[in-house]
Amino acid sequence: MNRKQARLLAALLLFTASFSFLSCGGEKEETKSAPDTPIYTLVFLDKTQSVHVDRNYVNEKYRQTLTDIVETNMRNKGDKLEVYFIHENTSKARALSLTVRSEKDDMESANATDREGIETAFQLALQKEKGIYLRQLLAKLNQQNTGASNLQTDIWASLPVIAKAGESGSEVKVYYFSDMVESVKGADRRDFHIQPPKTDAEAEADAKADTKKLAQYAIGSPQVTIVSPFEPTASTKENNPHVTHYWQTLFQELGGVSVEEL
C-alpha cells in the first residue's frame, strides 16, 4: 500500500468513526427514559390477642407508618398495596388490595407550560387516590378480631404470599405490624409464647433449622420492615430481642434479606 492509498484509508476510517459517533448520539437523544419499576407493597397486620392497636402509642405509631407507606410507595400507575391479617390463617386472610390507577398524560411533545399542567393534574388525582387508600388502610388497622383465629400467630404463612408477589417482577416491600411472636401449635412449629429463644445463638440455630422447612418459598430479596408495637422503654421480657434476631436470621438465610425494625 502506497502513501496515497494509506491516507485515503485513514480518511475513510475517520469518516466512518465520526458517522457512528453521531448516529449513537442521535439514538441516545431519542431514547426514552425507562419507566420506574412498579412497587408491590405487602402489609401484614397482626390481629392476634398479643398486639393491642387500641393503645395510644401503638395506634399513633401504626397510623403514621401506614401514612408514610402510602405516600412513599403509591406513586405511579400500577403500584400495588395488599393487606393481610396475621392470625391463625394468615395466607388466606387478604383484607385489602389496592392499585394506583392515576396515569400521567404523555409529556414527550408538550411545551413547558403544558408539562407543568400535566404534572399538576396527575399529582392532584394521585393525592385523591392516596387519601381514599389511607382511609381504607386505617379502617383495617382498627378492625378488631374477636374470633378464635386470634389465638395463634402464623407468620410463616406470610412467606408464600411474599414469594407470589416476587413473581410479578415488581419491587417488593414487606411490612410486618407485629410483635413477631410466632405461636402455632404442632410438633414441627414454633410457639414463642411457650418457648422463646433465650440467646441470639439459640435464635440463629432455630432459624437455620426452620430454613430447611421453608426453603421451598423463593421470596427473592424484598425489603422487609418490622413495625413493632413496643414503646422504647419496653423491657426485654416484653420485647425479646432474640425473637427479632430469629427473624433477621431466617430472612437472611432464605434470600439474603436484611430486616429493618421500627
XYZ file of C-alpha atoms in Angstrom:
262
model
C 0.000 0.000 0.000
C 1.485 3.360 -1.071
C 1.198 6.637 0.886
C -1.769 7.914 -1.140
C -3.737 4.733 -0.512
C -2.834 4.837 3.213
C -4.077 8.444 3.500
C -7.353 7.539 1.750
C -7.873 4.561 4.074
C -7.190 6.687 7.165
C -9.639 9.336 6.000
C -12.293 6.697 5.316
C -11.842 5.181 8.783
C -12.076 8.619 10.415
C -15.285 9.407 8.486
C -16.825 6.071 9.462
C -15.970 6.555 13.148
C -17.381 10.097 13.146
C -20.614 8.946 11.499
C -21.011 6.122 14.025
C -20.463 8.541 16.918
C -23.076 10.958 15.595
C -25.522 8.129 14.985
C -25.087 6.828 18.525
C -25.558 10.331 19.873
C -28.782 10.714 17.901
C -30.108 7.406 19.166
C -29.253 8.387 22.699
C -31.249 11.586 22.401
C -34.261 9.708 21.058
C -34.175 7.011 23.750
C -36.951 7.495 26.269
C -36.211 7.148 29.949
C -37.270 3.765 31.304
C -40.381 3.835 33.499
C -39.959 3.238 37.220
C -40.252 -0.374 38.346
C -43.691 -0.864 39.940
C -43.751 -1.223 43.722
C -45.640 -4.140 45.256
C -46.271 -3.421 48.936
C -47.369 -6.121 51.368
C -48.686 -5.044 54.763
C -49.198 -7.741 57.394
C -51.331 -6.529 60.313
C -51.164 -8.650 63.452
C -54.712 -9.416 64.596
C -53.843 -11.715 67.495
C -54.503 -11.075 71.168
C -50.896 -10.107 71.957
C -50.978 -6.896 69.875
C -53.131 -4.037 71.153
C -53.678 -1.454 68.407
C -56.166 0.351 70.649
C -53.324 1.603 72.844
C -52.470 5.223 72.071
C -48.755 4.701 71.427
C -49.284 1.705 69.140
C -52.161 3.266 67.234
C -50.322 6.521 66.604
C -47.128 4.763 65.529
C -49.010 2.432 63.195
C -51.143 5.230 61.725
C -48.084 7.336 60.967
C -46.185 4.419 59.414
C -49.144 3.494 57.195
C -49.396 7.137 56.098
C -45.707 7.116 55.173
C -46.094 3.829 53.262
C -48.956 5.170 51.135
C -47.107 8.417 50.458
C -43.805 6.746 49.552
C -44.851 3.556 47.764
C -48.025 4.557 45.888
C -46.548 6.939 43.353
C -47.221 5.680 39.808
C -49.886 3.805 37.889
C -49.610 0.093 38.652
C -48.104 0.430 42.127
C -49.916 -2.096 44.316
C -50.616 -2.495 48.026
C -52.138 -5.547 49.691
C -53.081 -6.043 53.322
C -53.127 -9.420 55.068
C -54.172 -10.108 58.630
C -51.735 -12.131 60.720
C -53.536 -14.750 62.779
C -54.183 -18.490 62.641
C -54.803 -18.460 58.869
C -52.550 -15.679 57.585
C -52.086 -16.806 53.972
C -55.865 -16.863 53.402
C -56.535 -13.574 55.176
C -56.148 -10.951 52.457
C -58.147 -7.980 53.693
C -57.432 -5.315 51.076
C -55.958 -4.957 47.578
C -55.260 -1.509 46.128
C -53.679 -0.438 42.828
C -52.833 3.089 41.675
C -54.966 3.980 38.650
C -53.981 7.620 38.135
C -51.952 7.995 34.974
C -49.808 10.876 33.778
C -50.525 12.099 30.237
C -47.736 11.854 27.677
C -45.391 14.829 28.050
C -42.951 13.985 25.259
C -44.181 16.643 22.818
C -45.605 19.093 25.400
C -44.136 22.525 25.992
C -43.044 23.706 29.442
C -46.432 25.173 30.359
C -48.331 22.061 29.274
C -45.873 19.822 31.092
C -46.476 21.710 34.312
C -50.233 21.390 33.851
C -49.984 17.655 33.171
C -47.838 17.115 36.262
C -50.212 19.151 38.459
C -53.283 17.255 37.217
C -51.553 13.928 37.838
C -50.491 14.846 41.363
C -53.997 16.027 42.255
C -55.530 12.761 41.012
C -52.856 10.728 42.787
C -53.313 12.532 46.104
C -57.060 11.941 45.904
C -56.427 8.215 45.426
C -53.947 8.159 48.299
C -56.481 9.750 50.616
C -59.011 7.033 49.804
C -56.404 4.292 50.239
C -55.261 5.635 53.603
C -58.810 5.722 54.978
C -59.279 2.096 53.915
C -55.969 1.100 55.482
C -56.745 2.761 58.796
C -60.140 1.062 58.890
C -58.375 -2.307 58.551
C -55.847 -1.317 61.226
C -58.622 -0.661 63.743
C -60.710 -3.690 62.798
C -60.970 -5.998 65.798
C -60.585 -9.765 65.663
C -62.585 -11.375 68.445
C -62.737 -14.832 66.835
C -60.766 -17.931 67.724
C -58.213 -17.157 64.989
C -56.624 -14.576 67.300
C -55.188 -17.351 69.480
C -52.395 -18.313 67.053
C -49.839 -16.213 65.159
C -48.767 -17.828 61.885
C -46.075 -15.554 60.450
C -44.502 -18.395 58.464
C -47.639 -18.338 56.304
C -46.649 -14.894 55.028
C -43.715 -16.405 53.104
C -45.728 -17.918 50.206
C -47.531 -14.578 49.899
C -44.180 -12.795 49.563
C -42.944 -15.396 47.067
C -46.010 -14.883 44.886
C -45.579 -11.103 44.955
C -41.983 -11.563 43.834
C -43.165 -13.367 40.698
C -44.743 -10.104 39.481
C -41.364 -8.590 38.642
C -42.154 -5.599 40.835
C -40.011 -4.181 43.621
C -41.435 -5.903 46.709
C -41.630 -4.111 50.062
C -42.916 -6.002 53.098
C -44.116 -4.510 56.389
C -44.988 -6.528 59.482
C -47.053 -4.616 62.028
C -46.489 -7.233 64.685
C -44.612 -8.307 67.805
C -43.347 -11.201 65.593
C -44.084 -13.770 68.311
C -44.714 -16.856 66.185
C -47.184 -19.032 68.033
C -48.565 -22.089 66.242
C -49.387 -25.435 67.799
C -47.697 -28.531 66.410
C -44.543 -30.598 66.853
C -42.813 -29.026 63.848
C -43.822 -25.412 64.595
C -42.584 -22.598 66.821
C -44.501 -21.233 69.785
C -42.526 -18.302 71.148
C -45.132 -17.697 73.842
C -44.213 -21.053 75.366
C -40.582 -21.463 74.297
C -38.949 -18.231 73.064
C -35.256 -18.148 72.111
C -33.171 -17.212 75.154
C -29.991 -16.160 73.315
C -29.006 -14.953 69.849
C -27.164 -18.251 69.321
C -30.349 -20.197 70.066
C -32.352 -17.888 67.788
C -29.877 -18.459 64.942
C -29.924 -22.229 65.405
C -33.736 -22.282 65.361
C -33.905 -20.058 62.288
C -31.388 -22.133 60.341
C -33.251 -25.329 61.208
C -36.531 -23.759 60.082
C -34.976 -22.546 56.830
C -34.800 -26.167 55.676
C -38.596 -26.470 56.054
C -39.281 -23.128 54.377
C -36.681 -23.135 51.587
C -39.393 -24.040 49.054
C -40.560 -20.420 49.134
C -38.463 -18.369 46.718
C -39.055 -14.991 48.348
C -36.375 -13.202 46.332
C -34.876 -10.136 48.000
C -37.735 -7.977 49.268
C -37.243 -5.016 51.553
C -38.551 -6.173 54.953
C -39.540 -3.845 57.803
C -40.852 -4.876 61.219
C -43.003 -2.191 62.829
C -43.080 -3.287 66.461
C -45.830 -2.367 68.931
C -43.362 -1.793 71.761
C -42.542 1.523 73.378
C -38.841 2.474 73.589
C -38.941 1.831 77.354
C -40.287 -1.728 76.985
C -38.384 -4.384 78.923
C -36.549 -7.240 77.189
C -39.095 -9.566 78.777
C -41.843 -7.808 76.817
C -39.785 -7.105 73.696
C -37.484 -10.104 73.383
C -34.557 -9.048 71.128
C -33.765 -12.707 70.390
C -37.121 -13.070 68.618
C -36.134 -10.232 66.282
C -32.764 -11.928 65.743
C -34.577 -15.141 64.802
C -36.459 -13.346 62.007
C -33.384 -11.461 60.836
C -31.528 -14.764 60.524
C -34.448 -16.545 58.846
C -34.854 -13.889 56.153
C -31.104 -13.729 55.644
C -30.969 -17.484 55.140
C -33.991 -17.552 52.804
C -32.977 -14.762 50.469
C -30.097 -12.693 51.770
C -32.670 -10.191 53.011
C -31.865 -7.598 55.644
C -34.609 -6.667 58.115
C -35.175 -3.172 59.442
C -37.030 -2.669 62.726
C -39.048 0.453 63.508
